[in-house]
Amino acid sequence: MWNKRVLYPAIAGVVALAVFFLYQLHQLQDRFKTRLPQVLPGLQIADARFGYFPSPTLALSQLDYQAPGWNFSAQQVIARFSWFSLFSLSPQIKQIELYGGTIAPLNLNIVSLTLDHIDQSYNLAELSLTAESVENNRLHLTALAQRFANGVALHQLQLNVEMAQGYFLNNRDITLSAEKLSLSQQQTQWQMVLQQGLLNQLPLESAVLHYTPNNIADNHESKPHFTLQLQQNGGILAINGQQQAQGNFLALRGKRLSLSPLLEFLQLPVLLSGVSDFSGSARFNDGVLTNGDLTLNISKAELNGLNLLDLISQYFPIRQGAKKYADRVATPFEQVSAALSWNQAVLNLNKLSAQGKDLNLSGSGEMSLSDFNCRFELRLSPNIVGYSQYQLPVRLFGPCRSPQYQVSVDKRLENQLKNLLREKLRERSE
């Protein structure tokens, strides 16, 4: 038989503990439903309910949060506690799961989001996000999320995007890794800063994005616009974008940028490599640069896929210069300037001018963006005193990665070459 002096206090203790738990659960339910909207103005919660097994959970239903230019909603958010944490006056959330959410204007339907191993100060957690866009593009993100005053920092970021249809800048799959990516809101502007990243195989030292959503102030409506600056191997790419009635307009500017990594990321043939300064503009719609124009100045350049020095040495006496590059399917130039434009079908090389130690080049042409076949009309001239006035017409055609060529020697050039040969023979005989 239980001793009454033991039994009654035990019963009283159990009742007190149960009352304490119920009080805690009631306080938590009230706290999350009433105080969260105070912390996040614009947040609305339809309902909050507690569950007890297998662990204490708080389920928030039909959340809706609105910020300038943004709208976030979710069918349900579940916060999980440990039983032990309920003994404290401030029970700690250990895990948060979100289902059935959407983010506008990104057109993302969030399939699932999990914040796990949340620290006691709610500043650090492991983040896992899987989402799908309205176009059925899939997104998966993992990172160590760290909260700060007006935003969040994502450490050891891994982001993968799979395009269901269409391409983003000629890529169907996008992979981004970064040591750190931070996202913050500054008044009506959003800022994103990336450090030490890799976009597919394109290395990024840093990236800074400022985005201003649609804003109406003083009866004046401003269209969404952004600025993006990338640093890559010591070079800088700056993009200013603005939403217009005809689509998104981009102003492009590059300084000391290596061309090869950019062309490889765009899945374009690396026909010309080197370090480039450029400027231009483009229209951007549905992940595609639909049309635009660029003016480029390239130093330490190489025309890849064809040894033009070897070709011209068959007609002019520059064999010593050509011999240095005999084992390379490329033609070096000290300086190249080019003007190009494009639409969704064709990239037009409107003007090309190149200067090298042994060879100068000028010309124009086009590249098909469906099969990357090239058609270029070039004129080659030896960079030798007494020969620079002679120009050898060459037509390049076929796949840009390894084009074929045809030399067009007209009657005038043929006579010039014959006269040149006679003069050289006369000089040797004297």
mmCIF file of N, CA, C and O in Angstrom, residues 269-313:
data_model
loop_
_atom_site.group_PDB
_atom_site.id
_atom_site.type_symbol
_atom_site.label_atom_id
_atom_site.label_comp_id
_atom_site.label_asym_id
_atom_site.label_seq_id
_atom_site.Cartn_x
_atom_site.Cartn_y
_atom_site.Cartn_z
ATOM 1 N N PRO A 269 30.739 28.208 -78.864
ATOM 2 C CA PRO A 269 32.093 27.839 -79.303
ATOM 3 C C PRO A 269 33.096 28.917 -78.909
ATOM 4 O O PRO A 269 32.842 30.113 -79.086
ATOM 5 N N VAL A 270 34.241 28.501 -78.374
ATOM 6 C CA VAL A 270 35.281 29.448 -77.996
ATOM 7 C C VAL A 270 36.110 29.739 -79.249
ATOM 8 O O VAL A 270 37.254 29.313 -79.391
ATOM 9 N N LEU A 271 35.492 30.458 -80.183
ATOM 10 C CA LEU A 271 36.150 30.780 -81.440
ATOM 11 C C LEU A 271 37.267 31.790 -81.231
ATOM 12 O O LEU A 271 38.303 31.753 -81.893
ATOM 13 N N LEU A 272 37.064 32.687 -80.254
ATOM 14 C CA LEU A 272 38.042 33.734 -79.966
ATOM 15 C C LEU A 272 38.254 33.795 -78.463
ATOM 16 O O LEU A 272 37.291 33.857 -77.693
ATOM 17 N N SER A 273 39.493 33.741 -78.030
ATOM 18 C CA SER A 273 39.818 33.830 -76.608
ATOM 19 C C SER A 273 40.737 35.011 -76.367
ATOM 20 O O SER A 273 41.351 35.547 -77.294
ATOM 21 N N GLY A 274 40.845 35.414 -75.098
ATOM 22 C CA GLY A 274 41.691 36.545 -74.744
ATOM 23 C C GLY A 274 41.092 37.305 -73.573
ATOM 24 O O GLY A 274 40.132 36.864 -72.938
ATOM 25 N N VAL A 275 41.663 38.468 -73.265
ATOM 26 C CA VAL A 275 41.181 39.333 -72.186
ATOM 27 C C VAL A 275 40.467 40.514 -72.818
ATOM 28 O O VAL A 275 41.049 41.230 -73.638
ATOM 29 N N SER A 276 39.198 40.732 -72.431
ATOM 30 C CA SER A 276 38.347 41.658 -73.175
ATOM 31 C C SER A 276 37.781 42.772 -72.309
ATOM 32 O O SER A 276 37.442 42.572 -71.145
ATOM 33 N N ASP A 277 37.683 43.959 -72.926
ATOM 34 C CA ASP A 277 36.832 45.049 -72.454
ATOM 35 C C ASP A 277 35.681 45.159 -73.454
ATOM 36 O O ASP A 277 35.917 45.118 -74.668
ATOM 37 N N PHE A 278 34.449 45.271 -72.967
ATOM 38 C CA PHE A 278 33.329 45.372 -73.897
ATOM 39 C C PHE A 278 32.198 46.172 -73.294
ATOM 40 O O PHE A 278 32.118 46.386 -72.075
ATOM 41 N N SER A 279 31.300 46.622 -74.161
ATOM 42 C CA SER A 279 30.093 47.326 -73.738
ATOM 43 C C SER A 279 28.998 47.037 -74.756
ATOM 44 O O SER A 279 29.276 46.742 -75.918
ATOM 45 N N GLY A 280 27.761 47.129 -74.301
ATOM 46 C CA GLY A 280 26.652 46.866 -75.206
ATOM 47 C C GLY A 280 25.346 46.790 -74.456
ATOM 48 O O GLY A 280 25.231 47.212 -73.296
ATOM 49 N N SER A 281 24.341 46.230 -75.111
ATOM 50 C CA SER A 281 23.011 46.114 -74.516
ATOM 51 C C SER A 281 22.344 44.851 -75.040
ATOM 52 O O SER A 281 22.754 44.289 -76.056
ATOM 53 N N ALA A 282 21.299 44.414 -74.325
ATOM 54 C CA ALA A 282 20.607 43.188 -74.722
ATOM 55 C C ALA A 282 19.190 43.205 -74.176
ATOM 56 O O ALA A 282 18.873 43.918 -73.212
ATOM 57 N N ARG A 283 18.337 42.411 -74.797
ATOM 58 C CA ARG A 283 16.990 42.122 -74.294
ATOM 59 C C ARG A 283 16.999 40.724 -73.706
ATOM 60 O O ARG A 283 17.551 39.789 -74.296
ATOM 61 N N PHE A 284 16.381 40.578 -72.537
ATOM 62 C CA PHE A 284 16.412 39.307 -71.826
ATOM 63 C C PHE A 284 14.980 38.875 -71.504
ATOM 64 O O PHE A 284 14.246 39.595 -70.834
ATOM 65 N N ASN A 285 14.586 37.701 -72.007
ATOM 66 C CA ASN A 285 13.238 37.185 -71.756
ATOM 67 C C ASN A 285 13.295 35.676 -71.580
ATOM 68 O O ASN A 285 13.909 34.974 -72.388
ATOM 69 N N ASP A 286 12.633 35.188 -70.521
ATOM 70 C CA ASP A 286 12.506 33.745 -70.276
ATOM 71 C C ASP A 286 13.851 33.034 -70.327
ATOM 72 O O ASP A 286 14.001 31.959 -70.914
ATOM 73 N N GLY A 287 14.876 33.635 -69.708
ATOM 74 C CA GLY A 287 16.176 33.005 -69.630
ATOM 75 C C GLY A 287 17.010 33.101 -70.887
ATOM 76 O O GLY A 287 18.069 32.482 -70.977
ATOM 77 N N VAL A 288 16.562 33.878 -71.892
ATOM 78 C CA VAL A 288 17.257 33.952 -73.181
ATOM 79 C C VAL A 288 17.601 35.401 -73.493
ATOM 80 O O VAL A 288 16.778 36.303 -73.302
ATOM 81 N N LEU A 289 18.846 35.627 -73.958
ATOM 82 C CA LEU A 289 19.223 36.939 -74.489
ATOM 83 C C LEU A 289 18.705 37.017 -75.920
ATOM 84 O O LEU A 289 19.356 36.578 -76.865
ATOM 85 N N THR A 290 17.499 37.560 -76.096
ATOM 86 C CA THR A 290 16.797 37.472 -77.376
ATOM 87 C C THR A 290 17.463 38.275 -78.485
ATOM 88 O O THR A 290 17.475 37.856 -79.642
ATOM 89 N N ASN A 291 18.020 39.434 -78.158
ATOM 90 C CA ASN A 291 18.736 40.235 -79.143
ATOM 91 C C ASN A 291 19.617 41.234 -78.411
ATOM 92 O O ASN A 291 19.415 41.520 -77.225
ATOM 93 N N GLY A 292 20.608 41.767 -79.136
ATOM 94 C CA GLY A 292 21.502 42.715 -78.504
ATOM 95 C C GLY A 292 22.686 43.040 -79.388
ATOM 96 O O GLY A 292 22.761 42.623 -80.548
ATOM 97 N N ASP A 293 23.616 43.809 -78.834
ATOM 98 C CA ASP A 293 24.824 44.180 -79.570
ATOM 99 C C ASP A 293 25.954 44.395 -78.577
ATOM 100 O O ASP A 293 25.730 44.754 -77.419
ATOM 101 N N LEU A 294 27.189 44.159 -79.044
ATOM 102 C CA LEU A 294 28.384 44.328 -78.217
ATOM 103 C C LEU A 294 29.512 44.910 -79.067
ATOM 104 O O LEU A 294 29.637 44.588 -80.249
ATOM 105 N N THR A 295 30.320 45.734 -78.435
ATOM 106 C CA THR A 295 31.574 46.191 -79.007
ATOM 107 C C THR A 295 32.693 45.714 -78.095
ATOM 108 O O THR A 295 32.670 45.977 -76.892
ATOM 109 N N LEU A 296 33.663 44.981 -78.661
ATOM 110 C CA LEU A 296 34.707 44.352 -77.866
ATOM 111 C C LEU A 296 36.096 44.808 -78.302
ATOM 112 O O LEU A 296 36.337 45.011 -79.496
ATOM 113 N N ASN A 297 36.989 44.942 -77.314
ATOM 114 C CA ASN A 297 38.419 45.141 -77.550
ATOM 115 C C ASN A 297 39.143 44.058 -76.760
ATOM 116 O O ASN A 297 39.030 43.995 -75.533
ATOM 117 N N ILE A 298 39.877 43.199 -77.469
ATOM 118 C CA ILE A 298 40.459 42.009 -76.865
ATOM 119 C C ILE A 298 41.974 42.047 -77.009
ATOM 120 O O ILE A 298 42.498 42.275 -78.102
ATOM 121 N N SER A 299 42.681 41.829 -75.910
ATOM 122 C CA SER A 299 44.138 41.750 -75.940
ATOM 123 C C SER A 299 44.565 40.309 -75.672
ATOM 124 O O SER A 299 43.802 39.508 -75.128
ATOM 125 N N LYS A 300 45.804 39.984 -76.058
ATOM 126 C CA LYS A 300 46.342 38.628 -75.897
ATOM 127 C C LYS A 300 45.366 37.611 -76.471
ATOM 128 O O LYS A 300 45.020 36.612 -75.840
ATOM 129 N N ALA A 301 44.914 37.871 -77.672
ATOM 130 C CA ALA A 301 43.824 37.098 -78.279
ATOM 131 C C ALA A 301 44.354 35.932 -79.103
ATOM 132 O O ALA A 301 45.505 35.928 -79.558
ATOM 133 N N GLU A 302 43.486 34.939 -79.278
ATOM 134 C CA GLU A 302 43.758 33.821 -80.169
ATOM 135 C C GLU A 302 42.489 33.456 -80.915
ATOM 136 O O GLU A 302 41.417 33.352 -80.308
ATOM 137 N N LEU A 303 42.627 33.277 -82.227
ATOM 138 C CA LEU A 303 41.545 32.749 -83.043
ATOM 139 C C LEU A 303 41.712 31.237 -83.067
ATOM 140 O O LEU A 303 42.713 30.719 -83.576
ATOM 141 N N ASN A 304 40.757 30.517 -82.472
ATOM 142 C CA ASN A 304 40.903 29.084 -82.278
ATOM 143 C C ASN A 304 40.277 28.285 -83.418
ATOM 144 O O ASN A 304 39.299 28.709 -84.027
ATOM 145 N N GLY A 305 40.864 27.118 -83.683
ATOM 146 C CA GLY A 305 40.312 26.203 -84.671
ATOM 147 C C GLY A 305 40.987 26.251 -86.014
ATOM 148 O O GLY A 305 40.714 25.406 -86.880
ATOM 149 N N LEU A 306 41.897 27.227 -86.235
ATOM 150 C CA LEU A 306 42.536 27.354 -87.544
ATOM 151 C C LEU A 306 43.850 28.099 -87.399
ATOM 152 O O LEU A 306 43.922 29.130 -86.724
ATOM 153 N N ASN A 307 44.909 27.579 -88.018
ATOM 154 C CA ASN A 307 46.209 28.242 -88.015
ATOM 155 C C ASN A 307 46.343 29.080 -89.284
ATOM 156 O O ASN A 307 46.788 28.613 -90.325
ATOM 157 N N LEU A 308 45.923 30.336 -89.192
ATOM 158 C CA LEU A 308 45.967 31.219 -90.348
ATOM 159 C C LEU A 308 47.392 31.618 -90.719
ATOM 160 O O LEU A 308 47.666 31.954 -91.875
ATOM 161 N N LEU A 309 48.304 31.588 -89.740
ATOM 162 C CA LEU A 309 49.702 31.891 -90.057
ATOM 163 C C LEU A 309 50.284 30.860 -91.016
ATOM 164 O O LEU A 309 50.993 31.203 -91.963
ATOM 165 N N ASP A 310 49.958 29.598 -90.765
ATOM 166 C CA ASP A 310 50.436 28.546 -91.666
ATOM 167 C C ASP A 310 49.805 28.705 -93.049
ATOM 168 O O ASP A 310 50.450 28.480 -94.071
ATOM 169 N N LEU A 311 48.539 29.112 -93.073
ATOM 170 C CA LEU A 311 47.838 29.295 -94.335
ATOM 171 C C LEU A 311 48.465 30.409 -95.167
ATOM 172 O O LEU A 311 48.783 30.223 -96.352
ATOM 173 N N ILE A 312 48.675 31.574 -94.558
ATOM 174 C CA ILE A 312 49.174 32.710 -95.336
ATOM 175 C C ILE A 312 50.651 32.543 -95.690
ATOM 176 O O ILE A 312 51.141 33.122 -96.666
ATOM 177 N N SER A 313 51.362 31.712 -94.917
ATOM 178 C CA SER A 313 52.781 31.489 -95.229
ATOM 179 C C SER A 313 52.962 30.737 -96.539
ATOM 180 O O SER A 313 54.072 30.710 -97.090
#
